[in-house]
GROMACS .gro file of C-alpha atoms in nm:
model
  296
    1UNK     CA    1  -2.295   6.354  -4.563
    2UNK     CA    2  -2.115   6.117  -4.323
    3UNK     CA    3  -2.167   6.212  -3.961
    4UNK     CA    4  -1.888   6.323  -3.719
    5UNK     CA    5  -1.848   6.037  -3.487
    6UNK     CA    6  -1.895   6.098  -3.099
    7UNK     CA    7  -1.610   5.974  -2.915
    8UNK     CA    8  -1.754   5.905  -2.543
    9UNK     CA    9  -1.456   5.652  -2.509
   10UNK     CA   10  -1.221   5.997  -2.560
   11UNK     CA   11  -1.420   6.208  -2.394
   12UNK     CA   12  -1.499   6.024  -2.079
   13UNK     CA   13  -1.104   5.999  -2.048
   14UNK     CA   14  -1.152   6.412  -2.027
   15UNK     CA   15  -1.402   6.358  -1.757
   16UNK     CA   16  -1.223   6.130  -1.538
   17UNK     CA   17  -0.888   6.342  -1.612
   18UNK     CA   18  -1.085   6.661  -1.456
   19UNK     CA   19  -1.215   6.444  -1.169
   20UNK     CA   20  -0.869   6.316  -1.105
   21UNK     CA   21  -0.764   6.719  -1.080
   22UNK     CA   22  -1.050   6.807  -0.880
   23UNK     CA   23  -0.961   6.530  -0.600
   24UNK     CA   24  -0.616   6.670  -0.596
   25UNK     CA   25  -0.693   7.003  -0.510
   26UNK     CA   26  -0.957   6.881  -0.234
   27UNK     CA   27  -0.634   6.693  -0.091
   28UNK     CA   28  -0.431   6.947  -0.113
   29UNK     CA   29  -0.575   7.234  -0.022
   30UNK     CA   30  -0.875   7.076   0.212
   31UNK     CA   31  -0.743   6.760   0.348
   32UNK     CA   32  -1.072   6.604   0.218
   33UNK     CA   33  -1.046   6.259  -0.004
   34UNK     CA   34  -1.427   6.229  -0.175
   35UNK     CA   35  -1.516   5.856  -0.127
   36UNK     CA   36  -1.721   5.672  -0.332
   37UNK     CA   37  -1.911   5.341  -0.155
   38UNK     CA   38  -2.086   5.105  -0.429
   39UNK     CA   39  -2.323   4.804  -0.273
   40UNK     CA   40  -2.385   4.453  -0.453
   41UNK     CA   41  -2.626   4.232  -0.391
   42UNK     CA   42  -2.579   3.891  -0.563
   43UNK     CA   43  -2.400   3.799  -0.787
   44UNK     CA   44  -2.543   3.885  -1.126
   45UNK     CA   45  -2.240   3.846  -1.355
   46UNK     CA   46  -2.304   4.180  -1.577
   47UNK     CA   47  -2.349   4.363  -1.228
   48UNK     CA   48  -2.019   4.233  -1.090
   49UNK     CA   49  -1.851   4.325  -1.366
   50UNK     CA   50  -1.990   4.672  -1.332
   51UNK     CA   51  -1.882   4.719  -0.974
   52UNK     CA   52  -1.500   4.649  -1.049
   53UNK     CA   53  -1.479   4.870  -1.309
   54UNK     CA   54  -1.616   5.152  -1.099
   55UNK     CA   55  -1.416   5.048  -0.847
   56UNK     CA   56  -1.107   5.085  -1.032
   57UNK     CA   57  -1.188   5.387  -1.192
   58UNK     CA   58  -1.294   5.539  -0.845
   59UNK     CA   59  -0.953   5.484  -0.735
   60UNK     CA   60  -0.752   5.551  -1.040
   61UNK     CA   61  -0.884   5.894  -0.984
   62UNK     CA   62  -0.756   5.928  -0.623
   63UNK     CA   63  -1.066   5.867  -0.443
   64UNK     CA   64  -1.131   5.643  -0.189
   65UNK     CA   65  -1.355   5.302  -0.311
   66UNK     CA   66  -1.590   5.106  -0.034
   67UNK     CA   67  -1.742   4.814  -0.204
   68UNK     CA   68  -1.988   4.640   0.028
   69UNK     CA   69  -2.075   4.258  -0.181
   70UNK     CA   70  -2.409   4.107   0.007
   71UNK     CA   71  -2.514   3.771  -0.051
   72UNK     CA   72  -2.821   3.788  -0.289
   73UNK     CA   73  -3.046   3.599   0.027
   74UNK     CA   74  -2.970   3.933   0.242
   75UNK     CA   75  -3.271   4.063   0.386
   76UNK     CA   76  -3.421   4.412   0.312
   77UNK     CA   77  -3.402   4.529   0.677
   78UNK     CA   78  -3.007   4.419   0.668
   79UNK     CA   79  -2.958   4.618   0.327
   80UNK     CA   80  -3.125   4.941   0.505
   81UNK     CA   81  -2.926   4.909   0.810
   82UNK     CA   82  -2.613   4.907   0.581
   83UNK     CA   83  -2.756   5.210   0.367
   84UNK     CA   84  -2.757   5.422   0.693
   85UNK     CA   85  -2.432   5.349   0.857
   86UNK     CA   86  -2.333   5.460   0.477
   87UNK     CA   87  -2.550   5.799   0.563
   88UNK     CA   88  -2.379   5.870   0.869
   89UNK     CA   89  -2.002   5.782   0.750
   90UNK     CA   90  -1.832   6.118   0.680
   91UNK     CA   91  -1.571   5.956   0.507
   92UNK     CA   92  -1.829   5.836   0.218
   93UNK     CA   93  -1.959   6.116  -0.038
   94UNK     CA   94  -2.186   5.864  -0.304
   95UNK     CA   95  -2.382   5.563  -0.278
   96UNK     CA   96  -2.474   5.400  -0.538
   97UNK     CA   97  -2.658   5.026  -0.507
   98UNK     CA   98  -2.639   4.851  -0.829
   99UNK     CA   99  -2.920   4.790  -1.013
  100UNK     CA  100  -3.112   4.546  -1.086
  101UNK     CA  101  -3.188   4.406  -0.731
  102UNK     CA  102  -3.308   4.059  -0.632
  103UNK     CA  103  -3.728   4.011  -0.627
  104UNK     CA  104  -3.730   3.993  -0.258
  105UNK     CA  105  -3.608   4.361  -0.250
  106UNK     CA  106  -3.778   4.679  -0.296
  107UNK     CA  107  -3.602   4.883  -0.525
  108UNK     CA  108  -3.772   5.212  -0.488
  109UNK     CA  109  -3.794   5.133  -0.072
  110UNK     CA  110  -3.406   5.065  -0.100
  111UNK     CA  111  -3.298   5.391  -0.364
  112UNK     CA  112  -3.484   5.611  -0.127
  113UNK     CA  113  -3.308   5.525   0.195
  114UNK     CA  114  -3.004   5.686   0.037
  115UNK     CA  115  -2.966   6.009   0.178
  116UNK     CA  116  -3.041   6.242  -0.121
  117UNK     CA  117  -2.694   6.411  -0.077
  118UNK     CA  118  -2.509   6.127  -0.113
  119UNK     CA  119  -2.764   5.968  -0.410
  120UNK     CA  120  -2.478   5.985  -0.719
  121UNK     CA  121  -2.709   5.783  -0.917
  122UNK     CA  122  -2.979   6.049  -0.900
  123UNK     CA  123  -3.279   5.818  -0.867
  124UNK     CA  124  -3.406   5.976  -0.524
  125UNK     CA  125  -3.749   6.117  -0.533
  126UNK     CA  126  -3.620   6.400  -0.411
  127UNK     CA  127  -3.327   6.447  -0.645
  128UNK     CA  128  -3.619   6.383  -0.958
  129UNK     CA  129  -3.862   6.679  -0.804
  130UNK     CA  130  -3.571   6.915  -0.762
  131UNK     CA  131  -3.440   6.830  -1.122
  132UNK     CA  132  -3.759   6.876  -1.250
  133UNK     CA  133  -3.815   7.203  -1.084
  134UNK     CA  134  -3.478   7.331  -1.211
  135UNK     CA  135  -3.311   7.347  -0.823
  136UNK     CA  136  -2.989   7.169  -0.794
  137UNK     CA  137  -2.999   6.802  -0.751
  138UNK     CA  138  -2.786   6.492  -0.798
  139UNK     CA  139  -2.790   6.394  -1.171
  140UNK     CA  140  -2.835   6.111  -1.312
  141UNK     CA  141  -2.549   6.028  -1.483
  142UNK     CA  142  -2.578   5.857  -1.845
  143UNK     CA  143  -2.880   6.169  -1.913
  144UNK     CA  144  -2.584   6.407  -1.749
  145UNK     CA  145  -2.289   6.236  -1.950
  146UNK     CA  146  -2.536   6.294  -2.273
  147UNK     CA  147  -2.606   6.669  -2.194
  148UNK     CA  148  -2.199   6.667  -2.167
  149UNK     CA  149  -2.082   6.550  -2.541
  150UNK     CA  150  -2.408   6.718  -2.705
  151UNK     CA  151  -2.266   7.080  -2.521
  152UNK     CA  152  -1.926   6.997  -2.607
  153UNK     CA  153  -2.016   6.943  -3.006
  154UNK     CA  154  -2.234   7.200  -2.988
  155UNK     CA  155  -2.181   7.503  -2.715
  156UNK     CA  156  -2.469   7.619  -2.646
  157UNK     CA  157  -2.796   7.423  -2.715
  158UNK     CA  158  -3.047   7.690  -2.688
  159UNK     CA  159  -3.368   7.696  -2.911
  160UNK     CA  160  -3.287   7.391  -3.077
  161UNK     CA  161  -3.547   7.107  -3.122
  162UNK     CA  162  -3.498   6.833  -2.930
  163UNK     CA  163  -3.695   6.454  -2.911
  164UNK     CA  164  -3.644   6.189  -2.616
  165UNK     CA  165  -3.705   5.880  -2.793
  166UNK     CA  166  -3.787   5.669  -2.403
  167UNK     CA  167  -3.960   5.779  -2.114
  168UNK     CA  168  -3.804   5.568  -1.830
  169UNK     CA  169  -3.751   5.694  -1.478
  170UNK     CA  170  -3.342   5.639  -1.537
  171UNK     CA  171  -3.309   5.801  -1.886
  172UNK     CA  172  -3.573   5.947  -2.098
  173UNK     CA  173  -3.747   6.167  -1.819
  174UNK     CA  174  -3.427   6.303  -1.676
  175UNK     CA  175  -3.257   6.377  -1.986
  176UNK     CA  176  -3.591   6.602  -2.141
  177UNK     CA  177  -3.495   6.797  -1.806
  178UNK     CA  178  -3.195   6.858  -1.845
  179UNK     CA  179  -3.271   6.964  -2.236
  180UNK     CA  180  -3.532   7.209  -2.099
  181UNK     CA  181  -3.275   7.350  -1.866
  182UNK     CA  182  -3.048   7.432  -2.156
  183UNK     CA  183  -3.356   7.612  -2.361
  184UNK     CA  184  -3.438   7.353  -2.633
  185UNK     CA  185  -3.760   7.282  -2.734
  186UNK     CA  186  -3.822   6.948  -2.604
  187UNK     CA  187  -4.039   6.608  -2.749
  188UNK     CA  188  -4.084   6.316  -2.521
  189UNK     CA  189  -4.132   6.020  -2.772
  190UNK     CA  190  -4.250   5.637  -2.679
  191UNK     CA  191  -4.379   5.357  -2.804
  192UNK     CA  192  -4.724   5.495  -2.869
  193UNK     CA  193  -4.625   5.811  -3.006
  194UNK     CA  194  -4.855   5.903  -3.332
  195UNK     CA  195  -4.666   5.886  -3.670
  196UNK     CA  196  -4.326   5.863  -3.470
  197UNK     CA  197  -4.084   5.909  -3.740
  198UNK     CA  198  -4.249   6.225  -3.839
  199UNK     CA  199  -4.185   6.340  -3.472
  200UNK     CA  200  -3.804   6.230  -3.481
  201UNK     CA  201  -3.752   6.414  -3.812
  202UNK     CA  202  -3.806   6.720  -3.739
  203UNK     CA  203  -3.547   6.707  -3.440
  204UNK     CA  204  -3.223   6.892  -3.429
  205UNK     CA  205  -3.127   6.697  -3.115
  206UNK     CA  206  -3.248   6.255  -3.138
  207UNK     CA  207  -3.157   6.114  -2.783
  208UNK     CA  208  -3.244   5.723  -2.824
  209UNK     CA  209  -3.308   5.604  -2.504
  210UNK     CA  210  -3.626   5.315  -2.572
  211UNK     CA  211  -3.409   4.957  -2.538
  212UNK     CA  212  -3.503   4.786  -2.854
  213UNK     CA  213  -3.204   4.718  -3.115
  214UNK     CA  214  -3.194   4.934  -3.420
  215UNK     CA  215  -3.499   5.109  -3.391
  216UNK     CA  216  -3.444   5.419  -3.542
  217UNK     CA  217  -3.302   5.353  -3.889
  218UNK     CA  218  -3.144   5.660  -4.121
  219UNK     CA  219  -3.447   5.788  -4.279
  220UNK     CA  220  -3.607   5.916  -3.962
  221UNK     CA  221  -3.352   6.122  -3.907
  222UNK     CA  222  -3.309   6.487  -4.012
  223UNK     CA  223  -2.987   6.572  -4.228
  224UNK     CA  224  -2.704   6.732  -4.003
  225UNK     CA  225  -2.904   6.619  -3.659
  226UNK     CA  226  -2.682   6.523  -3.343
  227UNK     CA  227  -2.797   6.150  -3.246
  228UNK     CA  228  -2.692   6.013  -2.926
  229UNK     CA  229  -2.757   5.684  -2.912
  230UNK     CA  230  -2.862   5.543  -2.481
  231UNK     CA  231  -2.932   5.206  -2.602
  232UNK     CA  232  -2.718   4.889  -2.544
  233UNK     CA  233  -2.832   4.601  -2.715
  234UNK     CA  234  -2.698   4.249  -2.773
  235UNK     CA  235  -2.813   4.071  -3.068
  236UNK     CA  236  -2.704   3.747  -3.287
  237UNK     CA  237  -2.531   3.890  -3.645
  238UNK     CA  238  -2.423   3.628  -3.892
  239UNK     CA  239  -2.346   3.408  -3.546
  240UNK     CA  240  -2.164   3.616  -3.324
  241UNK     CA  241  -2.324   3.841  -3.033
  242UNK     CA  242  -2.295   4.183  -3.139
  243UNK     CA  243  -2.349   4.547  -2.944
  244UNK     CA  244  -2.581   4.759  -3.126
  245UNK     CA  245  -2.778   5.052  -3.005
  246UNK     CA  246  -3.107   5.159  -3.077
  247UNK     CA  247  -3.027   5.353  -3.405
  248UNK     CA  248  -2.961   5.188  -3.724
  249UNK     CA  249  -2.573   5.314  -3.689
  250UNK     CA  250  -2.500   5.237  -4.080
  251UNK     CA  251  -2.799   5.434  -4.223
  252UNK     CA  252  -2.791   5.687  -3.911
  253UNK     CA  253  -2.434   5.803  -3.969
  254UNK     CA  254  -2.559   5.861  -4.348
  255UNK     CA  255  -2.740   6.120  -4.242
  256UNK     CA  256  -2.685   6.290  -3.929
  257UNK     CA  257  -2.418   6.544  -3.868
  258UNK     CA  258  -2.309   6.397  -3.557
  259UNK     CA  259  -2.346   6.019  -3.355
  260UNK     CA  260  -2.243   5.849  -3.079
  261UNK     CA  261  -2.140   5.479  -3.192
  262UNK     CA  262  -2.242   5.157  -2.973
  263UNK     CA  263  -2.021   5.065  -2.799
  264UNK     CA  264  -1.811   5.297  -2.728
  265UNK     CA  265  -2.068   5.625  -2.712
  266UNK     CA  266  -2.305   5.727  -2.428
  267UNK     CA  267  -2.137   5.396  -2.228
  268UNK     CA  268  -1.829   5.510  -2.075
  269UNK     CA  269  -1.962   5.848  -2.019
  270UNK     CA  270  -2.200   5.677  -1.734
  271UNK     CA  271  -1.936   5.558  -1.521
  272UNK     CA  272  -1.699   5.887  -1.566
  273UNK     CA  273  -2.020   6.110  -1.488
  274UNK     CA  274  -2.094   5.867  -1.175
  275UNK     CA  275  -1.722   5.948  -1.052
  276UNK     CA  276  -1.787   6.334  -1.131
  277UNK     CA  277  -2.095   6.303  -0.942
  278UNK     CA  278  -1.910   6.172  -0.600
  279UNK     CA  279  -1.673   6.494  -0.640
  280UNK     CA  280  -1.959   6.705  -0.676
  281UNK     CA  281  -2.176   6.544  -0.362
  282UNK     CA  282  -1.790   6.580  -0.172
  283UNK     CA  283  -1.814   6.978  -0.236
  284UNK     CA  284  -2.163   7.054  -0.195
  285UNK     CA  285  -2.126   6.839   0.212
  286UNK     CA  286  -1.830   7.095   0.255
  287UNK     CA  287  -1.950   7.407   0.159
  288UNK     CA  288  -1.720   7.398  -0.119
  289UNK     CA  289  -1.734   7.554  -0.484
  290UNK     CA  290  -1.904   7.317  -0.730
  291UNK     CA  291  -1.615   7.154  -0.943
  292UNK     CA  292  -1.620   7.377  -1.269
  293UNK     CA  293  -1.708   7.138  -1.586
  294UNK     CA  294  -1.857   6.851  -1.398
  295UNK     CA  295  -2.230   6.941  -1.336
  296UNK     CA  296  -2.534   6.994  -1.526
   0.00000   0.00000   0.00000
């Protein structure tokens, strides 16, 4: 068996295709443009590089973009003063503040002063306890662009076996949510999980989500499971940096039925679900339907 290959690239272009549609209509028929307002502080290069590519997505799709770039010295009480004039602007649906932050800052202090409306990333405290209590909450989005392509290949996920390989705040956690929500039976997985590859084998559903390169190689995996691969890892192979995830792709794809590749899998999904989140934040603040296709 060779596994059907997920194509996030593909279907994130789907995703930001609907958004683009979405923020028509709200033009058109509300006189409402969702706006999207991303924060930097620093100037970490990966991070930079982040924020311009959701900044020209964000406006490819026809929404407005407010990038705010801090120096990375800026003090925490000038970072929260910017987060609430971002609260009380009407004209701005999502705030995001790219991660990670400089020492001085307090991450969680900081990702709480987001009002939880306008929290696209879905890190809020309050977003997590209504996620995890099955009420409707900002999502975070590489666990929500997951939950899309797995639906998509599969239609409906119900009663099938699922293991969370990861148990961070930002992925692992938030995605065995999300599988609960759509009735599968769900495994949270980590480092000192007994007899781990026993675990993982018995999985119709392997979400990889622990940060360490190659991990999971073929033979954990069941035959005909869908593997979606979280992890972006660079490594040194025969002298160039390489992108691998943290599934053994070669002896994975032997195996499974279905697999996102690295790169090109769960990564552009993030970004597309982040824009579909701002849309959805936009319709919930005015009492609008939730945009069909774009939400958990």
């Amino acid at each position: 068996m060779t596994a059907k290959i997920i194509d996030g690239k593909a279907f994130a272009a789907t995703i930001r295709e609907k958004v683009a549609g979405h923020v028509a209509r709200l033009k058109e028929e509300h006189g409402i443009t969702p706006g999207l307002a991303v924060v930097l502080v620093g100037e970490d290069p990966a991070s930079q590089v982040y924020v311009r590519s959701k900044g020209k997505q964000t406006v490819e799709t026809g929404m407005n973009s407010f990038e705010h770039k801090l120096d990375a010295d800026t003090s925490e009480a000038d970072l929260l003063a910017l987060i609430e004039k971002l609260n009380n602007d009407a004209s701005v649906h999502g705030i995001l503040v790219q991660l990670p932050l400089p020492k001085h800052l307090d991450e969680d202090l900081v990702i709480n002063a987001i009002s939880p409306e306008k929290d696209v990333d879905g890190f809020h405290i309050s977003n997590v306890g209504l996620l995890g209590t099955g009420q409707k909450s900002m999502v975070p989005c590489t666990p929500l662009g997951s939950l899309m392509m797995l639906r998509d290949h599969h239609g409906s996920l119900s009663g099938m076996d699922a293991v969370v390989i990861g148990r961070s705040n930002i992925v692992g956690k938030p995605m065995a949510q999300l599988l609960l929500g759509d009735s599968c039976t769900v495994t949270i997985a980590h480092s000192r999980t007994k007899d781990l590859p026993e675990v993982v084998r018995r999985a119709d559903i392997v979400v990889a989500a622990v940060g360490r390169p190659e991990m999971v190689p073929g033979d954990w995996i069941k035959e005909g499971a869908t593997v979606i691969d979280v992890g972006i890892n660079r490594i040194e192979r025969d002298g160039k940096n390489v992108l691998v995830g943290d599934v053994d792709f070669a002896s994975a794809k032997e195996v499974a039925g279905a697999i996102t590749p690295v790169p090109g899998g769960v990564g552009p999904m993030t970004i597309a679900c982040l824009l579909a989140n701002t849309v959805t934040a936009c319709c919930r603040a005015n009492g609008l339907s939730e945009p069909e296709g774009l939400t958990a």
